[in-house]
CSV table of C-alpha atoms in Angstrom, one decimal:
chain,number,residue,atom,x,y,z
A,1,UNK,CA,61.4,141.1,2.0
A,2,UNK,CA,59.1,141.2,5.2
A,3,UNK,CA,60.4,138.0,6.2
A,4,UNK,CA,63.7,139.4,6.4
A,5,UNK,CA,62.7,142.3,8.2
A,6,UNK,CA,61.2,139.9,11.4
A,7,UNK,CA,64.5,137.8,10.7
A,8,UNK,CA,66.7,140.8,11.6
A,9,UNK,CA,64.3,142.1,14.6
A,10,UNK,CA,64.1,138.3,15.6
A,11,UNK,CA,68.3,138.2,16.0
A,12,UNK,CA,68.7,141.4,17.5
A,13,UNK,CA,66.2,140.2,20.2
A,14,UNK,CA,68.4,137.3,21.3
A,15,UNK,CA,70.9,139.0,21.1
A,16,UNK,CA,70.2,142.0,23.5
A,17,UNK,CA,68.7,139.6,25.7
A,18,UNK,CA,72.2,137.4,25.8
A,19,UNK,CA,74.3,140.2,26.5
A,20,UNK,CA,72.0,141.8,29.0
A,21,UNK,CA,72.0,138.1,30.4
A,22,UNK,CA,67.9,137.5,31.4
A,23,UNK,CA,65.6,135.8,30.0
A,24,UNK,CA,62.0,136.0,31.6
A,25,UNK,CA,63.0,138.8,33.7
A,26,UNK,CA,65.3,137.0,36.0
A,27,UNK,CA,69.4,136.9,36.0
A,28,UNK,CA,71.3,134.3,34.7
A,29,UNK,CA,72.2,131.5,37.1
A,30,UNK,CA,75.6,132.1,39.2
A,31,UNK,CA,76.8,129.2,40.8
A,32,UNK,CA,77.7,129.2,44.4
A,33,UNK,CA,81.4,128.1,44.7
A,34,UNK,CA,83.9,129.5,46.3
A,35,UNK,CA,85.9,130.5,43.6
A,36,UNK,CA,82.8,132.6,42.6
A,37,UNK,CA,81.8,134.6,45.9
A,38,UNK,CA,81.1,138.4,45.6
A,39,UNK,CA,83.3,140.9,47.4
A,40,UNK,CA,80.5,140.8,49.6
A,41,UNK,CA,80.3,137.0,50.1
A,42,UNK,CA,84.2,137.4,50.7
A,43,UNK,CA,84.0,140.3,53.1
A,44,UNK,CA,81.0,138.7,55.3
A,45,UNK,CA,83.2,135.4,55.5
A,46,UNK,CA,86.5,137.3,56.2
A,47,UNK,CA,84.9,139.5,59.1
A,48,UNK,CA,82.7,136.5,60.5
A,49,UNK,CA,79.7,139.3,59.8
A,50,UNK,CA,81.3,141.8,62.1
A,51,UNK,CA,81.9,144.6,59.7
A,52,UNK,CA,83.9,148.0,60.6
A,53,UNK,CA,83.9,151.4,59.0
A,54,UNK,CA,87.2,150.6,56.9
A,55,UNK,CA,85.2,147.2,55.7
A,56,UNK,CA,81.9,149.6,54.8
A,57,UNK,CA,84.4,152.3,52.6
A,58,UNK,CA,86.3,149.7,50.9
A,59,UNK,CA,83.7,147.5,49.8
A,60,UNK,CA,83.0,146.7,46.0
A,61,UNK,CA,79.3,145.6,44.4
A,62,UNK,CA,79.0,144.5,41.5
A,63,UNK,CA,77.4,146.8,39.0
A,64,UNK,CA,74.0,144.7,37.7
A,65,UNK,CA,71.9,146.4,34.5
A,66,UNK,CA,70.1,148.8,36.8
A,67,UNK,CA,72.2,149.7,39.3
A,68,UNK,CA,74.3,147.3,41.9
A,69,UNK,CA,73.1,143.6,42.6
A,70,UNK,CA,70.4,144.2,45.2
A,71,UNK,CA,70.8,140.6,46.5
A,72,UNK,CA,74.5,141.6,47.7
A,73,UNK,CA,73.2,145.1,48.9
A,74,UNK,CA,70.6,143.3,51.1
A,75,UNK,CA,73.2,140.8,52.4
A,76,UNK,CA,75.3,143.7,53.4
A,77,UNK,CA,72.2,145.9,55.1
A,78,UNK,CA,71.1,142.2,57.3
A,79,UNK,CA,75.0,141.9,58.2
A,80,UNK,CA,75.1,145.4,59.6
A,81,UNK,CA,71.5,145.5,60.9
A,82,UNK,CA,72.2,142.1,62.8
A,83,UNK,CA,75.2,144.0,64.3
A,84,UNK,CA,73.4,146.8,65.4
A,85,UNK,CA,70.8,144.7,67.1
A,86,UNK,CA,73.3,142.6,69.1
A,87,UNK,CA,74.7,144.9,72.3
A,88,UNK,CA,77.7,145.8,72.6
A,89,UNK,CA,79.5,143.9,75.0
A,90,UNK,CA,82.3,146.1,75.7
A,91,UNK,CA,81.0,149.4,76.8
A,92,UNK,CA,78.5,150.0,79.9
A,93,UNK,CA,74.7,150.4,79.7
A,94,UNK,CA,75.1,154.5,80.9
A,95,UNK,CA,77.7,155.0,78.6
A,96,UNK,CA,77.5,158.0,76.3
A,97,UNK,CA,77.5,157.9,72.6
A,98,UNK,CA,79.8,160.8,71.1
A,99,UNK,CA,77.3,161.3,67.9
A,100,UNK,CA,74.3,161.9,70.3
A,101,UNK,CA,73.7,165.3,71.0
A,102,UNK,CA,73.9,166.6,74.8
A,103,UNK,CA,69.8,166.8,76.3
């Protein structure tokens, strides 16, 4: 009767680790075609990395086991960090920002 016991615990092992789709810790493989780029993948290709508000409220991750898919969530924070380092080329050096307070 034991050895039934470890049999049942043995299935409902592989099983939860099937649907929650690791093994050793690490997700299961995605392959990188274009028919299977994230909204994120999609959005950074549509914009040429040059994101706007609209692009930032409309966005969709993809929900992972513990919360969103932190490899899109990092490819979104470079995009928009890159975009913040470059200057922007179409207003002046002494102009003001509206969101800064006055001195």
């Amino acid at each position: 009767m034991l050895w039934l016991n470890i049999l049942a615990l043995l299935i409902i092992a592989v099983v939860v680790v099937l649907l929650l789709g690791k093994w050793n810790g690490e997700p299961a493989p995605r392959e990188d075609t274009p028919e299977n780029l994230s909204s994120v993948d999609q959005l950074l290709e549509r914009t040429h990395g040059v994101l706007s508000a609209d692009d930032l409220e409309n966005v969709e991750l993809d929900p992972a086991v513990r919360g969103y898919r932190m490899d899109q969530v990092d490819k979104l924070l470079d995009a928009l960090a890159q975009q913040l380092r470059e200057p922007d080329q179409g207003t002046s050096a002494d102009s003001t920002d509206v969101n800064r307070p006055d001195p």
